[in-house]
């Protein structure tokens, strides 16, 4: 049996087995020749001291053979003629719900308003280059959901919600690198996710499930407070007495549909702010205490950061931080601008970006109270539409240098950033309500105290970062996971207010599928 050890070593030792093996042999008082294999089980960076270290959990094999075991997918059943369950949305919640249903012997029918992962690329190019927003196919809508083309982070604090390792193993089984099982903050990369998502879809279809693209649900059919099926934009009706509603945090038409049909929904607080972009070398120098010009060295990854401050009774924090990444246009309708960030698998871009957002409260939505449960959504829309107008009514976004923003000063110039559609110099106080602007101005000053060098005019703020989570919660019974009012309707994932990222959405999708049995 291998011996498991927790060790802390310099980055160059962690990265090179010829250095790691002698180090372990010395610790274990054995000869290096006795060590036949070292398996790295977990890895994280410890940058709290000036000398950066790598924390490793390793399994050391002494004088015994090591046989690498492949990560295998579950035994999926043939479900062509089985009882059908409709899944609305092919994001992580919907896809993992579909795979779980097949394991359980039920047939999923996945309805996705957008296109498959390959076809989506054309619409992403159109929004980046031509400022054209396809309302059904964009960074938020389409196969794989918002996560497919916005980074693929797999880190979650949701360990109490379900089996995180199971979800990671499934990703590996569908083609992700086994490294995601090792890293403390696993990440697949936008460039690699499409093939993995396609493999999931192929598996669903191979075993008798259905995946229908360009199929937007326009009605949920209900009789006597029980679901009967759905209607789609092409006039077709699909019948089933179980519907998993996994439409994501930006499906405003679904929220409006539920509201019109008097199916109970609730306004939910969320967070909103800007996306800040720094040179990655600057973040490296702050986090790793290294020289800006010489850089972090070849054995350390591009540095991330996470920061939280309380300002005027509100939390202000970094969100979806993307080392070596870029900022993307994530509008879902014409007449609005929205930002988000992503990184390729190597995280090799020259810039780092992060959402910097402020927590909102239900009372902040009072100016939109006439919209009832949709008040938060209307608050969100108003800011996105104002930003669109101020930036020139294209997909350019309002932008400002960070120090200039704290000083209420219009930036004289904005350098080219990673945001392809471009930027327009705007004093960002015009975009946000006064209370939000004040919190962010004070918050960035506090950030600068916590991370020396962070508060700089070399950092460019892009507005807004507004789709952090759903502005609506769709209430469900905590035992059955069905809607509190409609039998057979399972609100699921981020859009329903029960997840916050790929892993937690996937876990929630599986939980809802299990309840469908």
Short mmCIF file of N, CA, C and O in Angstrom, two decimals, residues 346-443:
data_model
loop_
_atom_site.label_atom_id
_atom_site.label_comp_id
_atom_site.label_asym_id
_atom_site.label_seq_id
_atom_site.Cartn_x
_atom_site.Cartn_y
_atom_site.Cartn_z
N UNK A 346 -4.49 27.18 -20.64
CA UNK A 346 -3.13 27.52 -20.22
C UNK A 346 -3.07 28.85 -19.46
O UNK A 346 -2.02 29.20 -18.92
N UNK A 347 -4.16 29.59 -19.47
CA UNK A 347 -4.20 30.89 -18.80
C UNK A 347 -2.99 31.74 -19.21
O UNK A 347 -2.28 32.31 -18.38
N UNK A 348 -2.79 31.82 -20.52
CA UNK A 348 -1.57 32.43 -21.04
C UNK A 348 -1.77 33.81 -21.66
O UNK A 348 -0.90 34.31 -22.38
N UNK A 349 -2.90 34.45 -21.40
CA UNK A 349 -3.08 35.81 -21.88
C UNK A 349 -2.32 36.80 -20.98
O UNK A 349 -1.98 36.47 -19.84
N UNK A 350 -2.08 37.99 -21.49
CA UNK A 350 -1.25 38.95 -20.75
C UNK A 350 -2.02 39.70 -19.67
O UNK A 350 -1.41 40.44 -18.89
N UNK A 351 -3.32 39.53 -19.63
CA UNK A 351 -4.13 40.28 -18.67
C UNK A 351 -4.87 39.34 -17.72
O UNK A 351 -5.14 38.19 -18.03
N UNK A 352 -5.18 39.88 -16.55
CA UNK A 352 -6.00 39.20 -15.54
C UNK A 352 -7.24 40.04 -15.33
O UNK A 352 -7.18 41.27 -15.34
N UNK A 353 -8.38 39.37 -15.14
CA UNK A 353 -9.58 40.16 -14.88
C UNK A 353 -10.43 39.48 -13.82
O UNK A 353 -10.34 38.28 -13.60
N UNK A 354 -11.24 40.28 -13.16
CA UNK A 354 -12.15 39.75 -12.15
C UNK A 354 -13.37 40.64 -12.06
O UNK A 354 -13.28 41.87 -12.20
N UNK A 355 -14.51 40.02 -11.84
CA UNK A 355 -15.66 40.80 -11.45
C UNK A 355 -15.41 41.37 -10.06
O UNK A 355 -14.90 40.66 -9.18
N UNK A 356 -15.70 42.63 -9.85
CA UNK A 356 -15.64 43.25 -8.53
C UNK A 356 -17.04 43.76 -8.25
O UNK A 356 -17.50 44.72 -8.89
N UNK A 357 -17.73 43.09 -7.35
CA UNK A 357 -19.17 43.31 -7.22
C UNK A 357 -19.55 43.63 -5.78
O UNK A 357 -18.83 43.31 -4.83
N UNK A 358 -20.71 44.23 -5.66
CA UNK A 358 -21.25 44.66 -4.37
C UNK A 358 -22.56 43.93 -4.13
O UNK A 358 -23.40 43.84 -5.04
N UNK A 359 -22.74 43.43 -2.92
CA UNK A 359 -23.99 42.72 -2.63
C UNK A 359 -25.14 43.71 -2.58
O UNK A 359 -25.03 44.80 -2.02
N UNK A 360 -26.25 43.32 -3.18
CA UNK A 360 -27.46 44.13 -3.18
C UNK A 360 -28.46 43.55 -2.19
O UNK A 360 -28.38 42.39 -1.79
N UNK A 361 -29.40 44.39 -1.80
CA UNK A 361 -30.44 43.99 -0.86
C UNK A 361 -31.80 44.21 -1.52
O UNK A 361 -31.94 45.02 -2.44
N UNK A 362 -32.79 43.50 -1.03
CA UNK A 362 -34.11 43.61 -1.64
C UNK A 362 -34.63 45.04 -1.62
O UNK A 362 -35.30 45.48 -2.57
N UNK A 363 -34.29 45.81 -0.58
CA UNK A 363 -34.78 47.19 -0.52
C UNK A 363 -34.19 48.08 -1.62
O UNK A 363 -34.74 49.13 -1.94
N UNK A 364 -33.06 47.64 -2.21
CA UNK A 364 -32.47 48.41 -3.31
C UNK A 364 -33.36 48.41 -4.54
O UNK A 364 -33.21 49.27 -5.42
N UNK A 365 -34.27 47.44 -4.62
CA UNK A 365 -35.11 47.30 -5.80
C UNK A 365 -36.43 48.07 -5.68
O UNK A 365 -37.29 47.95 -6.56
N UNK A 366 -36.61 48.86 -4.63
CA UNK A 366 -37.88 49.56 -4.40
C UNK A 366 -38.31 50.44 -5.57
O UNK A 366 -39.51 50.53 -5.87
N UNK A 367 -37.38 51.12 -6.27
CA UNK A 367 -37.83 51.91 -7.43
C UNK A 367 -38.51 51.08 -8.52
O UNK A 367 -39.18 51.63 -9.39
N UNK A 368 -38.35 49.76 -8.46
CA UNK A 368 -38.95 48.88 -9.46
C UNK A 368 -40.01 47.99 -8.82
O UNK A 368 -40.36 46.93 -9.35
N UNK A 369 -40.56 48.43 -7.70
CA UNK A 369 -41.50 47.61 -6.93
C UNK A 369 -42.74 47.22 -7.73
O UNK A 369 -43.33 46.16 -7.49
N UNK A 370 -43.13 48.04 -8.70
CA UNK A 370 -44.33 47.72 -9.48
C UNK A 370 -44.17 46.42 -10.27
O UNK A 370 -45.16 45.83 -10.72
N UNK A 371 -42.93 45.96 -10.43
CA UNK A 371 -42.68 44.72 -11.16
C UNK A 371 -42.73 43.49 -10.26
O UNK A 371 -42.51 42.38 -10.72
N UNK A 372 -43.04 43.69 -8.99
CA UNK A 372 -43.20 42.57 -8.08
C UNK A 372 -41.96 41.72 -7.96
O UNK A 372 -40.87 42.22 -7.69
N UNK A 373 -42.10 40.41 -8.18
CA UNK A 373 -40.98 39.49 -8.03
C UNK A 373 -39.88 39.73 -9.07
O UNK A 373 -38.77 39.24 -8.92
N UNK A 374 -40.20 40.50 -10.11
CA UNK A 374 -39.21 40.80 -11.15
C UNK A 374 -38.49 42.12 -10.91
O UNK A 374 -37.78 42.61 -11.79
N UNK A 375 -38.64 42.69 -9.71
CA UNK A 375 -38.04 43.99 -9.43
C UNK A 375 -36.52 43.96 -9.56
O UNK A 375 -35.91 44.87 -10.13
N UNK A 376 -35.89 42.92 -9.03
CA UNK A 376 -34.44 42.82 -9.13
C UNK A 376 -33.99 42.67 -10.57
O UNK A 376 -32.97 43.24 -10.98
N UNK A 377 -34.73 41.91 -11.35
CA UNK A 377 -34.40 41.73 -12.76
C UNK A 377 -34.50 43.06 -13.51
O UNK A 377 -33.64 43.39 -14.35
N UNK A 378 -35.51 43.86 -13.20
CA UNK A 378 -35.67 45.15 -13.85
C UNK A 378 -34.58 46.12 -13.41
O UNK A 378 -34.11 46.94 -14.21
N UNK A 379 -34.17 46.07 -12.16
CA UNK A 379 -33.03 46.85 -11.67
C UNK A 379 -31.79 46.51 -12.50
O UNK A 379 -31.06 47.39 -12.97
N UNK A 380 -31.55 45.22 -12.68
CA UNK A 380 -30.41 44.72 -13.45
C UNK A 380 -30.48 45.21 -14.90
O UNK A 380 -29.49 45.72 -15.45
N UNK A 381 -31.65 45.07 -15.52
CA UNK A 381 -31.83 45.49 -16.90
C UNK A 381 -31.58 46.98 -17.08
O UNK A 381 -30.96 47.41 -18.06
N UNK A 382 -32.06 47.78 -16.12
CA UNK A 382 -31.92 49.24 -16.24
C UNK A 382 -30.45 49.65 -16.29
O UNK A 382 -30.07 50.54 -17.07
N UNK A 383 -29.63 49.02 -15.49
CA UNK A 383 -28.19 49.35 -15.49
C UNK A 383 -27.54 48.90 -16.79
O UNK A 383 -26.74 49.64 -17.39
N UNK A 384 -27.87 47.71 -17.27
CA UNK A 384 -27.29 47.22 -18.52
C UNK A 384 -27.70 48.10 -19.70
O UNK A 384 -26.88 48.37 -20.60
N UNK A 385 -28.93 48.56 -19.70
CA UNK A 385 -29.40 49.41 -20.80
C UNK A 385 -28.78 50.81 -20.72
O UNK A 385 -28.45 51.40 -21.76
N UNK A 386 -28.61 51.32 -19.51
CA UNK A 386 -27.98 52.64 -19.36
C UNK A 386 -26.52 52.57 -19.84
O UNK A 386 -26.03 53.49 -20.51
N UNK A 387 -25.83 51.49 -19.48
CA UNK A 387 -24.44 51.33 -19.91
C UNK A 387 -24.36 51.28 -21.44
O UNK A 387 -23.46 51.87 -22.05
N UNK A 388 -25.27 50.56 -22.07
CA UNK A 388 -25.33 50.48 -23.53
C UNK A 388 -25.49 51.88 -24.14
O UNK A 388 -24.79 52.24 -25.10
N UNK A 389 -26.37 52.65 -23.58
CA UNK A 389 -26.62 54.00 -24.10
C UNK A 389 -25.39 54.90 -23.91
O UNK A 389 -24.97 55.59 -24.85
N UNK A 390 -24.79 54.87 -22.73
CA UNK A 390 -23.66 55.75 -22.45
C UNK A 390 -22.43 55.40 -23.28
O UNK A 390 -21.61 56.27 -23.59
N UNK A 391 -22.28 54.12 -23.65
CA UNK A 391 -21.09 53.70 -24.39
C UNK A 391 -21.24 53.86 -25.90
O UNK A 391 -20.30 53.58 -26.64
N UNK A 392 -22.42 54.29 -26.35
CA UNK A 392 -22.57 54.55 -27.78
C UNK A 392 -23.54 53.65 -28.50
O UNK A 392 -23.60 53.64 -29.73
N UNK A 393 -24.32 52.86 -27.74
CA UNK A 393 -25.38 52.02 -28.29
C UNK A 393 -24.86 50.98 -29.29
O UNK A 393 -25.44 50.72 -30.33
N UNK A 394 -23.70 50.40 -28.94
CA UNK A 394 -23.16 49.23 -29.62
C UNK A 394 -22.78 48.25 -28.51
O UNK A 394 -23.24 48.41 -27.37
N UNK A 395 -21.91 47.28 -28.79
CA UNK A 395 -21.43 46.39 -27.73
C UNK A 395 -20.15 46.92 -27.06
O UNK A 395 -19.54 46.21 -26.26
N UNK A 396 -19.76 48.14 -27.38
CA UNK A 396 -18.71 48.78 -26.60
C UNK A 396 -19.23 48.97 -25.17
O UNK A 396 -20.44 49.14 -24.97
N UNK A 397 -18.33 48.96 -24.19
CA UNK A 397 -18.78 49.14 -22.80
C UNK A 397 -18.17 50.39 -22.20
O UNK A 397 -17.08 50.83 -22.59
N UNK A 398 -18.87 51.00 -21.25
CA UNK A 398 -18.28 52.12 -20.50
C UNK A 398 -17.05 51.64 -19.74
O UNK A 398 -17.06 50.55 -19.15
N UNK A 399 -15.99 52.43 -19.76
CA UNK A 399 -14.76 52.04 -19.09
C UNK A 399 -14.10 53.25 -18.44
O UNK A 399 -14.30 54.40 -18.88
N UNK A 400 -13.31 52.99 -17.41
CA UNK A 400 -12.64 54.05 -16.66
C UNK A 400 -11.42 53.46 -15.96
O UNK A 400 -11.45 52.30 -15.51
N UNK A 401 -10.35 54.24 -15.89
CA UNK A 401 -9.19 53.81 -15.12
C UNK A 401 -9.57 53.76 -13.65
O UNK A 401 -10.38 54.57 -13.17
N UNK A 402 -8.98 52.82 -12.91
CA UNK A 402 -9.44 52.56 -11.55
C UNK A 402 -9.26 53.75 -10.61
O UNK A 402 -10.18 54.12 -9.88
N UNK A 403 -8.09 54.36 -10.60
CA UNK A 403 -7.87 55.52 -9.71
C UNK A 403 -8.78 56.66 -10.12
O UNK A 403 -9.36 57.35 -9.26
N UNK A 404 -8.93 56.87 -11.41
CA UNK A 404 -9.84 57.92 -11.88
C UNK A 404 -11.25 57.70 -11.35
O UNK A 404 -11.95 58.65 -10.95
N UNK A 405 -11.69 56.45 -11.33
CA UNK A 405 -13.02 56.15 -10.82
C UNK A 405 -13.14 56.54 -9.34
O UNK A 405 -14.14 57.14 -8.93
N UNK A 406 -12.14 56.21 -8.56
CA UNK A 406 -12.20 56.55 -7.12
C UNK A 406 -12.21 58.06 -6.91
O UNK A 406 -12.67 58.54 -5.87
N UNK A 407 -11.70 58.80 -7.89
CA UNK A 407 -11.62 60.26 -7.77
C UNK A 407 -12.69 60.98 -8.58
O UNK A 407 -12.64 62.20 -8.74
N UNK A 408 -13.68 60.22 -9.10
CA UNK A 408 -14.78 60.81 -9.86
C UNK A 408 -14.25 61.64 -11.03
O UNK A 408 -14.68 62.76 -11.27
N UNK A 409 -13.31 61.05 -11.75
CA UNK A 409 -12.62 61.77 -12.82
C UNK A 409 -12.71 60.98 -14.12
O UNK A 409 -12.31 59.82 -14.18
N UNK A 410 -13.24 61.60 -15.18
CA UNK A 410 -13.32 60.94 -16.47
C UNK A 410 -11.91 60.66 -16.99
O UNK A 410 -11.07 61.56 -17.02
N UNK A 411 -11.65 59.44 -17.38
CA UNK A 411 -10.31 59.09 -17.88
C UNK A 411 -10.09 59.73 -19.25
O UNK A 411 -10.94 59.64 -20.15
N UNK A 412 -8.94 60.38 -19.39
CA UNK A 412 -8.63 61.06 -20.65
C UNK A 412 -8.48 60.08 -21.80
O UNK A 412 -8.78 60.40 -22.96
N UNK A 413 -8.00 58.88 -21.49
CA UNK A 413 -7.85 57.87 -22.52
C UNK A 413 -7.98 56.49 -21.87
O UNK A 413 -7.71 56.32 -20.70
N UNK A 414 -8.44 55.54 -22.66
CA UNK A 414 -8.53 54.14 -22.21
C UNK A 414 -7.66 53.31 -23.15
O UNK A 414 -7.89 53.30 -24.37
N UNK A 415 -6.65 52.63 -22.64
CA UNK A 415 -5.84 51.78 -23.52
C UNK A 415 -6.66 50.59 -24.02
O UNK A 415 -7.71 50.27 -23.48
N UNK A 416 -6.16 49.97 -25.08
CA UNK A 416 -6.83 48.78 -25.61
C UNK A 416 -6.83 47.70 -24.54
O UNK A 416 -5.82 47.43 -23.91
N UNK A 417 -7.98 47.09 -24.32
CA UNK A 417 -8.11 46.03 -23.34
C UNK A 417 -8.45 44.72 -24.05
O UNK A 417 -8.58 44.67 -25.28
N UNK A 418 -8.64 43.67 -23.29
CA UNK A 418 -8.96 42.37 -23.89
C UNK A 418 -10.40 42.29 -24.36
O UNK A 418 -10.79 41.32 -25.03
N UNK A 419 -11.21 43.28 -24.05
CA UNK A 419 -12.62 43.27 -24.44
C UNK A 419 -12.71 43.66 -25.91
O UNK A 419 -12.54 44.84 -26.27
N UNK A 420 -12.96 42.70 -26.78
CA UNK A 420 -12.83 42.88 -28.23
C UNK A 420 -13.76 43.94 -28.81
O UNK A 420 -13.33 44.75 -29.65
N UNK A 421 -15.04 44.04 -28.42
CA UNK A 421 -15.89 45.06 -29.03
C UNK A 421 -15.42 46.49 -28.76
O UNK A 421 -15.83 47.41 -29.47
N UNK A 422 -14.59 46.69 -27.74
CA UNK A 422 -14.05 48.02 -27.47
C UNK A 422 -14.70 48.71 -26.29
O UNK A 422 -15.70 48.26 -25.74
N UNK A 423 -14.11 49.83 -25.91
CA UNK A 423 -14.58 50.58 -24.74
C UNK A 423 -14.82 52.04 -25.10
O UNK A 423 -14.31 52.55 -26.10
N UNK A 424 -15.61 52.69 -24.26
CA UNK A 424 -15.87 54.13 -24.38
C UNK A 424 -15.58 54.77 -23.03
O UNK A 424 -16.10 54.29 -22.01
N UNK A 425 -14.74 55.82 -22.98
CA UNK A 425 -14.50 56.47 -21.69
C UNK A 425 -15.79 57.06 -21.12
O UNK A 425 -16.47 57.85 -21.78
N UNK A 426 -16.15 56.64 -19.94
CA UNK A 426 -17.35 57.11 -19.26
C UNK A 426 -17.03 57.22 -17.78
O UNK A 426 -16.30 56.38 -17.23
N UNK A 427 -17.54 58.24 -17.11
CA UNK A 427 -17.43 58.29 -15.65
C UNK A 427 -18.47 57.30 -15.14
O UNK A 427 -19.67 57.50 -15.30
N UNK A 428 -18.01 56.21 -14.53
CA UNK A 428 -18.89 55.09 -14.23
C UNK A 428 -19.93 55.41 -13.16
O UNK A 428 -20.88 54.64 -12.99
N UNK A 429 -19.77 56.50 -12.47
CA UNK A 429 -20.82 56.93 -11.56
C UNK A 429 -22.13 57.20 -12.28
O UNK A 429 -23.21 57.18 -11.66
N UNK A 430 -22.06 57.43 -13.60
CA UNK A 430 -23.28 57.64 -14.38
C UNK A 430 -24.03 56.33 -14.64
O UNK A 430 -25.22 56.35 -14.94
N UNK A 431 -23.33 55.21 -14.54
CA UNK A 431 -23.93 53.91 -14.85
C UNK A 431 -24.74 53.39 -13.67
O UNK A 431 -25.81 52.80 -13.84
N UNK A 432 -24.21 53.61 -12.45
CA UNK A 432 -24.76 52.95 -11.27
C UNK A 432 -25.52 53.93 -10.37
O UNK A 432 -25.23 55.13 -10.37
N UNK A 433 -26.44 53.41 -9.56
CA UNK A 433 -27.06 54.25 -8.54
C UNK A 433 -26.00 54.81 -7.59
O UNK A 433 -24.94 54.20 -7.39
N UNK A 434 -26.31 55.94 -6.98
CA UNK A 434 -25.32 56.62 -6.13
C UNK A 434 -24.76 55.76 -5.01
O UNK A 434 -23.56 55.78 -4.74
N UNK A 435 -25.62 54.99 -4.32
CA UNK A 435 -25.14 54.19 -3.19
C UNK A 435 -24.13 53.16 -3.65
O UNK A 435 -23.15 52.86 -2.96
N UNK A 436 -24.35 52.60 -4.84
CA UNK A 436 -23.46 51.56 -5.37
C UNK A 436 -22.12 52.16 -5.79
O UNK A 436 -21.05 51.59 -5.53
N UNK A 437 -22.19 53.32 -6.42
CA UNK A 437 -20.97 54.02 -6.82
C UNK A 437 -20.11 54.34 -5.60
O UNK A 437 -18.89 54.13 -5.61
N UNK A 438 -20.74 54.82 -4.53
CA UNK A 438 -20.00 55.20 -3.33
C UNK A 438 -19.32 53.99 -2.69
O UNK A 438 -18.15 54.06 -2.28
N UNK A 439 -20.04 52.88 -2.63
CA UNK A 439 -19.44 51.67 -2.05
C UNK A 439 -18.23 51.23 -2.86
O UNK A 439 -17.18 50.90 -2.31
N UNK A 440 -18.34 51.25 -4.19
CA UNK A 440 -17.23 50.81 -5.02
C UNK A 440 -16.04 51.75 -4.93
O UNK A 440 -14.88 51.30 -4.89
N UNK A 441 -16.29 53.05 -4.87
CA UNK A 441 -15.17 53.99 -4.74
C UNK A 441 -14.41 53.76 -3.45
O UNK A 441 -13.18 53.72 -3.43
N UNK A 442 -15.13 53.63 -2.36
CA UNK A 442 -14.46 53.38 -1.09
C UNK A 442 -13.84 51.99 -1.07
O UNK A 442 -12.75 51.78 -0.54
N UNK A 443 -14.53 51.02 -1.68
CA UNK A 443 -14.05 49.65 -1.68
C UNK A 443 -12.74 49.48 -2.42
O UNK A 443 -11.83 48.78 -1.96
#
